[in-house]
Amino acid sequence: MIESTIVKRIIKELSEMYFQFTLSSDESNSFNYLSDALIGFLELSNEISKKGDFDSILISKVAPNFLPQFNSSLNDSIKNLSQWKLEFEIILPSKGSKWVKILAVPKTLELGSVVYIGKIEDITTQKFNEQNLQVF
């Protein structure tokens, strides 16, 4: 079995934006792991990324018009223990509007907690191209 420190070192070298978060049985949510690429993309301070607060890291960045869809898709995934897959817009302090795709797989832990391991992809260029094609 590969040691988690080796896996973390490998992931750190990749430009992919990986995460792990846990939904506790008391309904509190927190990120246990954020790749350096994801911390940079989401423009997170070290303090916020170390706290792991789900709302500060992700919910606060979701564009308001996508928040209901975001919450609904996550709740459906939790309820059915199914893959969480969603494309949505986020608003970042410096970069402004970006489109992302989130892909995550849940696993039930002891005492009713659920852990998600997944990645976020920047699909802004793809969405921009789609919108330009619709104009023509």
mmCIF file of N, CA and C in Angstrom:
data_model
loop_
_atom_site.group_PDB
_atom_site.id
_atom_site.type_symbol
_atom_site.label_atom_id
_atom_site.label_comp_id
_atom_site.label_asym_id
_atom_site.label_seq_id
_atom_site.Cartn_x
_atom_site.Cartn_y
_atom_site.Cartn_z
ATOM 1 N N MET A 1 0.844 -1.188 0.000
ATOM 2 C CA MET A 1 0.000 0.000 0.000
ATOM 3 C C MET A 1 0.891 1.254 0.000
ATOM 4 N N ILE A 2 0.495 2.226 -0.793
ATOM 5 C CA ILE A 2 1.267 3.467 -0.896
ATOM 6 C C ILE A 2 0.968 4.350 0.308
ATOM 7 N N GLU A 3 1.996 4.898 0.884
ATOM 8 C CA GLU A 3 1.826 5.775 2.037
ATOM 9 C C GLU A 3 1.164 7.077 1.617
ATOM 10 N N SER A 4 0.328 7.625 2.491
ATOM 11 C CA SER A 4 -0.384 8.860 2.158
ATOM 12 C C SER A 4 0.565 10.041 1.956
ATOM 13 N N THR A 5 1.710 10.055 2.617
ATOM 14 C CA THR A 5 2.654 11.156 2.425
ATOM 15 C C THR A 5 3.232 11.138 1.011
ATOM 16 N N ILE A 6 3.443 9.954 0.466
ATOM 17 C CA ILE A 6 3.932 9.837 -0.913
ATOM 18 C C ILE A 6 2.858 10.327 -1.871
ATOM 19 N N VAL A 7 1.637 9.923 -1.657
ATOM 20 C CA VAL A 7 0.521 10.353 -2.506
ATOM 21 C C VAL A 7 0.368 11.869 -2.440
ATOM 22 N N LYS A 8 0.465 12.433 -1.269
ATOM 23 C CA LYS A 8 0.351 13.889 -1.127
ATOM 24 C C LYS A 8 1.473 14.606 -1.868
ATOM 25 N N ARG A 9 2.679 14.054 -1.822
ATOM 26 C CA ARG A 9 3.814 14.657 -2.541
ATOM 27 C C ARG A 9 3.595 14.618 -4.045
ATOM 28 N N ILE A 10 3.078 13.495 -4.540
ATOM 29 C CA ILE A 10 2.806 13.362 -5.974
ATOM 30 C C ILE A 10 1.736 14.357 -6.398
ATOM 31 N N ILE A 11 0.653 14.433 -5.645
ATOM 32 C CA ILE A 11 -0.442 15.355 -5.968
ATOM 33 C C ILE A 11 0.037 16.793 -5.939
ATOM 34 N N LYS A 12 0.918 17.114 -5.000
ATOM 35 C CA LYS A 12 1.435 18.479 -4.896
ATOM 36 C C LYS A 12 2.154 18.896 -6.173
ATOM 37 N N GLU A 13 2.784 17.954 -6.835
ATOM 38 C CA GLU A 13 3.517 18.238 -8.062
ATOM 39 C C GLU A 13 2.600 18.390 -9.279
ATOM 40 N N LEU A 14 1.387 17.894 -9.185
ATOM 41 C CA LEU A 14 0.452 17.977 -10.303
ATOM 42 C C LEU A 14 -0.255 19.323 -10.299
ATOM 43 N N SER A 15 -0.712 19.727 -11.457
ATOM 44 C CA SER A 15 -1.443 20.997 -11.534
ATOM 45 C C SER A 15 -2.939 20.797 -11.361
ATOM 46 N N GLU A 16 -3.352 19.570 -11.098
ATOM 47 C CA GLU A 16 -4.765 19.285 -10.909
ATOM 48 C C GLU A 16 -5.256 19.844 -9.582
ATOM 49 N N MET A 17 -6.543 20.116 -9.513
ATOM 50 C CA MET A 17 -7.132 20.736 -8.325
ATOM 51 C C MET A 17 -7.958 19.695 -7.567
ATOM 52 N N TYR A 18 -7.306 19.009 -6.646
ATOM 53 C CA TYR A 18 -7.928 17.940 -5.872
ATOM 54 C C TYR A 18 -8.346 18.418 -4.484
ATOM 55 N N PHE A 19 -9.339 17.703 -3.928
ATOM 56 C CA PHE A 19 -9.800 18.028 -2.583
ATOM 57 C C PHE A 19 -10.349 16.783 -1.903
ATOM 58 N N GLN A 20 -10.485 16.900 -0.597
ATOM 59 C CA GLN A 20 -11.209 15.919 0.206
ATOM 60 C C GLN A 20 -11.971 16.700 1.257
ATOM 61 N N PHE A 21 -13.252 16.427 1.388
ATOM 62 C CA PHE A 21 -13.989 17.046 2.479
ATOM 63 C C PHE A 21 -14.897 16.037 3.148
ATOM 64 N N THR A 22 -15.207 16.309 4.400
ATOM 65 C CA THR A 22 -16.020 15.414 5.207
ATOM 66 C C THR A 22 -17.291 16.113 5.652
ATOM 67 N N LEU A 23 -18.392 15.401 5.491
ATOM 68 C CA LEU A 23 -19.679 15.837 6.017
ATOM 69 C C LEU A 23 -19.927 15.006 7.264
ATOM 70 N N SER A 24 -19.840 15.636 8.415
ATOM 71 C CA SER A 24 -19.987 14.914 9.677
ATOM 72 C C SER A 24 -21.452 14.636 9.970
ATOM 73 N N SER A 25 -21.678 13.672 10.833
ATOM 74 C CA SER A 25 -23.053 13.314 11.193
ATOM 75 C C SER A 25 -23.777 14.475 11.872
ATOM 76 N N ASP A 26 -23.034 15.432 12.438
ATOM 77 C CA ASP A 26 -23.664 16.609 13.047
ATOM 78 C C ASP A 26 -23.914 17.714 12.006
ATOM 79 N N GLU A 27 -23.758 17.355 10.714
ATOM 80 C CA GLU A 27 -24.008 18.231 9.564
ATOM 81 C C GLU A 27 -22.987 19.353 9.402
ATOM 82 N N SER A 28 -21.838 19.243 10.060
ATOM 83 C CA SER A 28 -20.772 20.208 9.814
ATOM 84 C C SER A 28 -19.919 19.686 8.659
ATOM 85 N N ASN A 29 -19.447 20.601 7.832
ATOM 86 C CA ASN A 29 -18.668 20.248 6.654
ATOM 87 C C ASN A 29 -17.291 20.877 6.758
ATOM 88 N N SER A 30 -16.264 20.121 6.390
ATOM 89 C CA SER A 30 -14.931 20.713 6.391
ATOM 90 C C SER A 30 -14.033 20.013 5.382
ATOM 91 N N PHE A 31 -13.145 20.801 4.793
ATOM 92 C CA PHE A 31 -12.150 20.250 3.883
ATOM 93 C C PHE A 31 -11.004 19.685 4.707
ATOM 94 N N ASN A 32 -10.621 18.447 4.394
ATOM 95 C CA ASN A 32 -9.483 17.804 5.039
ATOM 96 C C ASN A 32 -8.222 17.983 4.201
ATOM 97 N N TYR A 33 -8.418 18.192 2.908
ATOM 98 C CA TYR A 33 -7.278 18.344 2.013
ATOM 99 C C TYR A 33 -7.666 19.238 0.844
ATOM 100 N N LEU A 34 -6.762 20.147 0.484
ATOM 101 C CA LEU A 34 -6.885 20.996 -0.704
ATOM 102 C C LEU A 34 -5.521 21.007 -1.378
ATOM 103 N N SER A 35 -5.470 20.683 -2.664
ATOM 104 C CA SER A 35 -4.184 20.730 -3.362
ATOM 105 C C SER A 35 -3.732 22.178 -3.484
ATOM 106 N N ASP A 36 -2.436 22.366 -3.625
ATOM 107 C CA ASP A 36 -1.895 23.715 -3.787
ATOM 108 C C ASP A 36 -2.500 24.408 -5.002
ATOM 109 N N ALA A 37 -2.721 23.635 -6.081
ATOM 110 C CA ALA A 37 -3.309 24.207 -7.292
ATOM 111 C C ALA A 37 -4.717 24.733 -7.017
ATOM 112 N N LEU A 38 -5.485 24.016 -6.217
ATOM 113 C CA LEU A 38 -6.845 24.450 -5.890
ATOM 114 C C LEU A 38 -6.825 25.669 -4.973
ATOM 115 N N ILE A 39 -5.918 25.689 -4.014
ATOM 116 C CA ILE A 39 -5.789 26.847 -3.121
ATOM 117 C C ILE A 39 -5.480 28.097 -3.943
ATOM 118 N N GLY A 40 -4.561 27.971 -4.891
ATOM 119 C CA GLY A 40 -4.216 29.104 -5.749
ATOM 120 C C GLY A 40 -5.357 29.528 -6.647
ATOM 121 N N PHE A 41 -6.022 28.562 -7.266
ATOM 122 C CA PHE A 41 -7.125 28.869 -8.179
ATOM 123 C C PHE A 41 -8.255 29.595 -7.459
ATOM 124 N N LEU A 42 -8.609 29.115 -6.263
ATOM 125 C CA LEU A 42 -9.713 29.722 -5.506
ATOM 126 C C LEU A 42 -9.292 30.982 -4.751
ATOM 127 N N GLU A 43 -8.026 31.366 -4.891
ATOM 128 C CA GLU A 43 -7.489 32.569 -4.258
ATOM 129 C C GLU A 43 -7.691 32.553 -2.744
ATOM 130 N N LEU A 44 -7.341 31.429 -2.137
ATOM 131 C CA LEU A 44 -7.533 31.262 -0.691
ATOM 132 C C LEU A 44 -6.301 31.709 0.076
ATOM 133 N N SER A 45 -6.519 32.347 1.200
ATOM 134 C CA SER A 45 -5.408 32.671 2.090
ATOM 135 C C SER A 45 -4.992 31.397 2.823
ATOM 136 N N ASN A 46 -3.781 31.384 3.341
ATOM 137 C CA ASN A 46 -3.319 30.226 4.108
ATOM 138 C C ASN A 46 -4.217 29.971 5.309
ATOM 139 N N GLU A 47 -4.660 31.050 5.938
ATOM 140 C CA GLU A 47 -5.513 30.916 7.123
ATOM 141 C C GLU A 47 -6.825 30.209 6.782
ATOM 142 N N ILE A 48 -7.464 30.638 5.724
ATOM 143 C CA ILE A 48 -8.746 30.028 5.337
ATOM 144 C C ILE A 48 -8.546 28.589 4.891
ATOM 145 N N SER A 49 -7.512 28.327 4.090
ATOM 146 C CA SER A 49 -7.296 26.960 3.606
ATOM 147 C C SER A 49 -6.964 26.006 4.744
ATOM 148 N N LYS A 50 -6.258 26.480 5.767
ATOM 149 C CA LYS A 50 -5.917 25.615 6.901
ATOM 150 C C LYS A 50 -7.121 25.327 7.792
ATOM 151 N N LYS A 51 -8.038 26.291 7.903
ATOM 152 C CA LYS A 51 -9.247 26.064 8.706
ATOM 153 C C LYS A 51 -10.128 24.993 8.079
ATOM 154 N N GLY A 52 -10.145 24.947 6.744
ATOM 155 C CA GLY A 52 -10.918 23.921 6.052
ATOM 156 C C GLY A 52 -12.408 24.160 6.020
ATOM 157 N N ASP A 53 -12.851 25.352 6.374
ATOM 158 C CA ASP A 53 -14.288 25.640 6.439
ATOM 159 C C ASP A 53 -14.927 25.577 5.053
ATOM 160 N N PHE A 54 -15.866 24.668 4.891
ATOM 161 C CA PHE A 54 -16.524 24.421 3.606
ATOM 162 C C PHE A 54 -17.177 25.687 3.046
ATOM 163 N N ASP A 55 -17.882 26.414 3.904
ATOM 164 C CA ASP A 55 -18.573 27.625 3.447
ATOM 165 C C ASP A 55 -17.595 28.692 2.970
ATOM 166 N N SER A 56 -16.536 28.942 3.733
ATOM 167 C CA SER A 56 -15.560 29.967 3.364
ATOM 168 C C SER A 56 -14.786 29.598 2.105
ATOM 169 N N ILE A 57 -14.518 28.320 1.935
ATOM 170 C CA ILE A 57 -13.692 27.884 0.819
ATOM 171 C C ILE A 57 -14.485 27.759 -0.473
ATOM 172 N N LEU A 58 -15.686 27.204 -0.408
ATOM 173 C CA LEU A 58 -16.398 26.936 -1.649
ATOM 174 C C LEU A 58 -17.755 27.634 -1.751
ATOM 175 N N ILE A 59 -18.617 27.471 -0.783
ATOM 176 C CA ILE A 59 -19.974 28.028 -0.875
ATOM 177 C C ILE A 59 -19.946 29.530 -1.131
ATOM 178 N N SER A 60 -19.058 30.241 -0.471
ATOM 179 C CA SER A 60 -18.997 31.697 -0.618
ATOM 180 C C SER A 60 -18.570 32.123 -2.022
ATOM 181 N N LYS A 61 -18.023 31.211 -2.791
ATOM 182 C CA LYS A 61 -17.548 31.536 -4.140
ATOM 183 C C LYS A 61 -18.566 31.190 -5.227
ATOM 184 N N VAL A 62 -19.563 30.395 -4.902
ATOM 185 C CA VAL A 62 -20.575 30.005 -5.885
ATOM 186 C C VAL A 62 -21.389 31.231 -6.273
ATOM 187 N N ALA A 63 -21.548 31.441 -7.588
ATOM 188 C CA ALA A 63 -22.366 32.558 -8.067
ATOM 189 C C ALA A 63 -23.776 32.403 -7.512
ATOM 190 N N PRO A 64 -24.369 33.487 -7.006
ATOM 191 C CA PRO A 64 -25.677 33.395 -6.343
ATOM 192 C C PRO A 64 -26.757 32.666 -7.151
ATOM 193 N N ASN A 65 -26.785 32.860 -8.461
ATOM 194 C CA ASN A 65 -27.816 32.199 -9.266
ATOM 195 C C ASN A 65 -27.590 30.693 -9.398
ATOM 196 N N PHE A 66 -26.410 30.188 -9.023
ATOM 197 C CA PHE A 66 -26.126 28.755 -9.071
ATOM 198 C C PHE A 66 -26.220 28.086 -7.702
ATOM 199 N N LEU A 67 -26.392 28.873 -6.663
ATOM 200 C CA LEU A 67 -26.409 28.307 -5.308
ATOM 201 C C LEU A 67 -27.509 27.259 -5.100
ATOM 202 N N PRO A 68 -28.754 27.504 -5.544
ATOM 203 C CA PRO A 68 -29.779 26.460 -5.368
ATOM 204 C C PRO A 68 -29.419 25.149 -6.071
ATOM 205 N N GLN A 69 -28.905 25.241 -7.291
ATOM 206 C CA GLN A 69 -28.505 24.051 -8.043
ATOM 207 C C GLN A 69 -27.327 23.348 -7.357
ATOM 208 N N PHE A 70 -26.379 24.121 -6.861
ATOM 209 C CA PHE A 70 -25.221 23.587 -6.150
ATOM 210 C C PHE A 70 -25.687 22.786 -4.926
ATOM 211 N N ASN A 71 -26.516 23.417 -4.101
ATOM 212 C CA ASN A 71 -26.998 22.757 -2.882
ATOM 213 C C ASN A 71 -27.834 21.522 -3.199
ATOM 214 N N SER A 72 -28.676 21.621 -4.197
ATOM 215 C CA SER A 72 -29.527 20.498 -4.578
ATOM 216 C C SER A 72 -28.704 19.310 -5.065
ATOM 217 N N SER A 73 -27.708 19.575 -5.898
ATOM 218 C CA SER A 73 -26.895 18.476 -6.424
ATOM 219 C C SER A 73 -26.074 17.813 -5.318
ATOM 220 N N LEU A 74 -25.539 18.607 -4.402
ATOM 221 C CA LEU A 74 -24.781 18.038 -3.289
ATOM 222 C C LEU A 74 -25.702 17.226 -2.381
ATOM 223 N N ASN A 75 -26.880 17.758 -2.075
ATOM 224 C CA ASN A 75 -27.828 17.030 -1.219
ATOM 225 C C ASN A 75 -28.273 15.721 -1.859
ATOM 226 N N ASP A 76 -28.504 15.729 -3.179
ATOM 227 C CA ASP A 76 -28.870 14.492 -3.877
ATOM 228 C C ASP A 76 -27.744 13.467 -3.794
ATOM 229 N N SER A 77 -26.522 13.933 -3.959
ATOM 230 C CA SER A 77 -25.373 13.035 -3.884
ATOM 231 C C SER A 77 -25.246 12.427 -2.489
ATOM 232 N N ILE A 78 -25.443 13.252 -1.478
ATOM 233 C CA ILE A 78 -25.357 12.764 -0.095
ATOM 234 C C ILE A 78 -26.460 11.734 0.165
ATOM 235 N N LYS A 79 -27.669 12.077 -0.241
ATOM 236 C CA LYS A 79 -28.820 11.202 -0.006
ATOM 237 C C LYS A 79 -28.658 9.844 -0.681
ATOM 238 N N ASN A 80 -28.155 9.848 -1.914
ATOM 239 C CA ASN A 80 -28.037 8.620 -2.699
ATOM 240 C C ASN A 80 -26.643 7.998 -2.667
ATOM 241 N N LEU A 81 -25.707 8.659 -1.982
ATOM 242 C CA LEU A 81 -24.301 8.235 -1.985
ATOM 243 C C LEU A 81 -23.829 7.982 -3.410
ATOM 244 N N SER A 82 -24.129 8.953 -4.269
ATOM 245 C CA SER A 82 -23.763 8.864 -5.677
ATOM 246 C C SER A 82 -22.716 9.917 -6.015
ATOM 247 N N GLN A 83 -22.096 9.745 -7.175
ATOM 248 C CA GLN A 83 -21.082 10.702 -7.620
ATOM 249 C C GLN A 83 -21.684 12.103 -7.660
ATOM 250 N N TRP A 84 -20.902 13.073 -7.193
ATOM 251 C CA TRP A 84 -21.313 14.479 -7.260
ATOM 252 C C TRP A 84 -20.636 15.067 -8.481
ATOM 253 N N LYS A 85 -21.447 15.506 -9.428
ATOM 254 C CA LYS A 85 -20.930 16.059 -10.679
ATOM 255 C C LYS A 85 -21.774 17.277 -11.024
ATOM 256 N N LEU A 86 -21.092 18.409 -11.188
ATOM 257 C CA LEU A 86 -21.826 19.639 -11.450
ATOM 258 C C LEU A 86 -20.931 20.652 -12.138
ATOM 259 N N GLU A 87 -21.492 21.388 -13.092
ATOM 260 C CA GLU A 87 -20.838 22.539 -13.698
ATOM 261 C C GLU A 87 -21.538 23.780 -13.177
ATOM 262 N N PHE A 88 -20.749 24.747 -12.713
ATOM 263 C CA PHE A 88 -21.346 25.957 -12.157
ATOM 264 C C PHE A 88 -20.359 27.110 -12.218
ATOM 265 N N GLU A 89 -20.886 28.293 -12.011
ATOM 266 C CA GLU A 89 -20.075 29.504 -12.044
ATOM 267 C C GLU A 89 -19.664 29.892 -10.630
ATOM 268 N N ILE A 90 -18.424 30.342 -10.506
ATOM 269 C CA ILE A 90 -17.948 30.881 -9.242
ATOM 270 C C ILE A 90 -17.462 32.310 -9.483
ATOM 271 N N ILE A 91 -17.419 33.082 -8.429
ATOM 272 C CA ILE A 91 -16.914 34.452 -8.493
ATOM 273 C C ILE A 91 -15.704 34.545 -7.564
ATOM 274 N N LEU A 92 -14.561 34.903 -8.142
ATOM 275 C CA LEU A 92 -13.320 35.000 -7.379
ATOM 276 C C LEU A 92 -12.927 36.466 -7.204
ATOM 277 N N PRO A 93 -12.279 36.802 -6.093
ATOM 278 C CA PRO A 93 -11.953 38.201 -5.793
ATOM 279 C C PRO A 93 -11.146 38.905 -6.889
ATOM 280 N N SER A 94 -10.103 38.270 -7.408
ATOM 281 C CA SER A 94 -9.250 38.911 -8.420
ATOM 282 C C SER A 94 -9.581 38.475 -9.839
ATOM 283 N N LYS A 95 -9.877 37.210 -10.018
ATOM 284 C CA LYS A 95 -10.091 36.660 -11.358
ATOM 285 C C LYS A 95 -11.504 36.876 -11.883
ATOM 286 N N GLY A 96 -12.425 37.210 -10.997
ATOM 287 C CA GLY A 96 -13.814 37.411 -11.418
ATOM 288 C C GLY A 96 -14.535 36.105 -11.673
ATOM 289 N N SER A 97 -15.379 36.106 -12.690
ATOM 290 C CA SER A 97 -16.227 34.960 -12.997
ATOM 291 C C SER A 97 -15.423 33.831 -13.646
ATOM 292 N N LYS A 98 -15.601 32.636 -13.127
ATOM 293 C CA LYS A 98 -14.987 31.425 -13.681
ATOM 294 C C LYS A 98 -16.029 30.314 -13.673
ATOM 295 N N TRP A 99 -15.912 29.422 -14.628
ATOM 296 C CA TRP A 99 -16.763 28.234 -14.672
ATOM 297 C C TRP A 99 -15.931 27.039 -14.239
ATOM 298 N N VAL A 100 -16.519 26.183 -13.406
ATOM 299 C CA VAL A 100 -15.834 24.989 -12.936
ATOM 300 C C VAL A 100 -16.738 23.770 -13.040
ATOM 301 N N LYS A 101 -16.079 22.621 -13.111
ATOM 302 C CA LYS A 101 -16.779 21.343 -13.036
ATOM 303 C C LYS A 101 -16.236 20.635 -11.812
ATOM 304 N N ILE A 102 -17.136 20.157 -10.982
ATOM 305 C CA ILE A 102 -16.730 19.421 -9.797
ATOM 306 C C ILE A 102 -17.122 17.958 -9.991
ATOM 307 N N LEU A 103 -16.198 17.079 -9.694
ATOM 308 C CA LEU A 103 -16.410 15.637 -9.760
ATOM 309 C C LEU A 103 -15.910 15.056 -8.449
ATOM 310 N N ALA A 104 -16.778 14.380 -7.724
ATOM 311 C CA ALA A 104 -16.379 13.828 -6.433
ATOM 312 C C ALA A 104 -17.151 12.539 -6.146
ATOM 313 N N VAL A 105 -16.489 11.657 -5.434
ATOM 314 C CA VAL A 105 -17.071 10.368 -5.083
ATOM 315 C C VAL A 105 -17.197 10.286 -3.565
ATOM 316 N N PRO A 106 -18.398 9.934 -3.067
ATOM 317 C CA PRO A 106 -18.588 9.833 -1.620
ATOM 318 C C PRO A 106 -18.300 8.431 -1.082
ATOM 319 N N LYS A 107 -17.938 8.403 0.181
ATOM 320 C CA LYS A 107 -17.766 7.139 0.886
ATOM 321 C C LYS A 107 -18.252 7.334 2.319
ATOM 322 N N THR A 108 -19.065 6.411 2.796
ATOM 323 C CA THR A 108 -19.576 6.489 4.161
ATOM 324 C C THR A 108 -18.503 6.039 5.142
ATOM 325 N N LEU A 109 -18.366 6.812 6.216
ATOM 326 C CA LEU A 109 -17.424 6.476 7.274
ATOM 327 C C LEU A 109 -18.194 6.057 8.516
ATOM 328 N N GLU A 110 -17.442 5.729 9.546
ATOM 329 C CA GLU A 110 -18.054 5.372 10.827
ATOM 330 C C GLU A 110 -18.900 6.527 11.349
ATOM 331 N N LEU A 111 -19.864 6.206 12.140
ATOM 332 C CA LEU A 111 -20.715 7.179 12.827
ATOM 333 C C LEU A 111 -21.488 8.091 11.879
ATOM 334 N N GLY A 112 -21.712 7.641 10.634
ATOM 335 C CA GLY A 112 -22.575 8.374 9.721
ATOM 336 C C GLY A 112 -21.941 9.498 8.941
ATOM 337 N N SER A 113 -20.655 9.720 9.069
ATOM 338 C CA SER A 113 -19.992 10.761 8.283
ATOM 339 C C SER A 113 -19.799 10.272 6.849
ATOM 340 N N VAL A 114 -19.693 11.230 5.938
ATOM 341 C CA VAL A 114 -19.432 10.920 4.531
ATOM 342 C C VAL A 114 -18.216 11.729 4.100
ATOM 343 N N VAL A 115 -17.271 11.062 3.444
ATOM 344 C CA VAL A 115 -16.092 11.756 2.925
ATOM 345 C C VAL A 115 -16.187 11.774 1.403
ATOM 346 N N TYR A 116 -15.867 12.928 0.828
ATOM 347 C CA TYR A 116 -15.826 13.091 -0.622
ATOM 348 C C TYR A 116 -14.384 13.316 -1.042
ATOM 349 N N ILE A 117 -13.977 12.608 -2.086
ATOM 350 C CA ILE A 117 -12.681 12.823 -2.706
ATOM 351 C C ILE A 117 -12.959 13.185 -4.150
ATOM 352 N N GLY A 118 -12.385 14.305 -4.588
ATOM 353 C CA GLY A 118 -12.701 14.728 -5.936
ATOM 354 C C GLY A 118 -11.763 15.777 -6.474
ATOM 355 N N LYS A 119 -12.192 16.354 -7.580
ATOM 356 C CA LYS A 119 -11.396 17.399 -8.202
ATOM 357 C C LYS A 119 -12.308 18.460 -8.796
ATOM 358 N N ILE A 120 -11.730 19.615 -8.986
ATOM 359 C CA ILE A 120 -12.413 20.728 -9.625
ATOM 360 C C ILE A 120 -11.619 21.071 -10.880
ATOM 361 N N GLU A 121 -12.321 21.228 -11.985
ATOM 362 C CA GLU A 121 -11.683 21.601 -13.244
ATOM 363 C C GLU A 121 -12.139 22.996 -13.645
ATOM 364 N N ASP A 122 -11.218 23.789 -14.146
ATOM 365 C CA ASP A 122 -11.551 25.100 -14.703
ATOM 366 C C ASP A 122 -12.040 24.875 -16.134
ATOM 367 N N ILE A 123 -13.320 25.128 -16.377
ATOM 368 C CA ILE A 123 -13.902 24.936 -17.710
ATOM 369 C C ILE A 123 -14.338 26.271 -18.317
ATOM 370 N N THR A 124 -13.735 27.352 -17.857
ATOM 371 C CA THR A 124 -14.105 28.687 -18.312
ATOM 372 C C THR A 124 -13.951 28.818 -19.829
ATOM 373 N N THR A 125 -12.840 28.379 -20.371
ATOM 374 C CA THR A 125 -12.607 28.488 -21.811
ATOM 375 C C THR A 125 -13.641 27.686 -22.591
ATOM 376 N N GLN A 126 -13.937 26.484 -22.111
ATOM 377 C CA GLN A 126 -14.946 25.638 -22.756
ATOM 378 C C GLN A 126 -16.303 26.337 -22.770
ATOM 379 N N LYS A 127 -16.708 26.914 -21.645
ATOM 380 C CA LYS A 127 -17.997 27.611 -21.562
ATOM 381 C C LYS A 127 -18.009 28.839 -22.462
ATOM 382 N N PHE A 128 -16.901 29.560 -22.500
ATOM 383 C CA PHE A 128 -16.786 30.731 -23.355
ATOM 384 C C PHE A 128 -16.960 30.334 -24.821
ATOM 385 N N ASN A 129 -16.305 29.234 -25.226
ATOM 386 C CA ASN A 129 -16.426 28.745 -26.599
ATOM 387 C C ASN A 129 -17.856 28.295 -26.908
ATOM 388 N N GLU A 130 -18.511 27.623 -25.970
ATOM 389 C CA GLU A 130 -19.892 27.213 -26.153
ATOM 390 C C GLU A 130 -20.806 28.402 -26.353
ATOM 391 N N GLN A 131 -20.606 29.441 -25.539
ATOM 392 C CA GLN A 131 -21.429 30.650 -25.658
ATOM 393 C C GLN A 131 -21.201 31.345 -26.994
ATOM 394 N N ASN A 132 -19.955 31.371 -27.458
ATOM 395 C CA ASN A 132 -19.656 31.985 -28.750
ATOM 396 C C ASN A 132 -20.285 31.203 -29.901
ATOM 397 N N LEU A 133 -20.324 29.885 -29.800
ATOM 398 C CA LEU A 133 -20.945 29.065 -30.834
ATOM 399 C C LEU A 133 -22.458 29.295 -30.890
ATOM 400 N N GLN A 134 -23.059 29.546 -29.726
ATOM 401 C CA GLN A 134 -24.502 29.785 -29.687
ATOM 402 C C GLN A 134 -24.888 31.093 -30.331
ATOM 403 N N VAL A 135 -23.965 32.055 -30.356
ATOM 404 C CA VAL A 135 -24.232 33.355 -30.957
ATOM 405 C C VAL A 135 -24.391 33.222 -32.466
ATOM 406 N N PHE A 136 -23.607 32.312 -33.055
ATOM 407 C CA PHE A 136 -23.635 32.159 -34.511
ATOM 408 C C PHE A 136 -24.742 31.272 -34.945
#
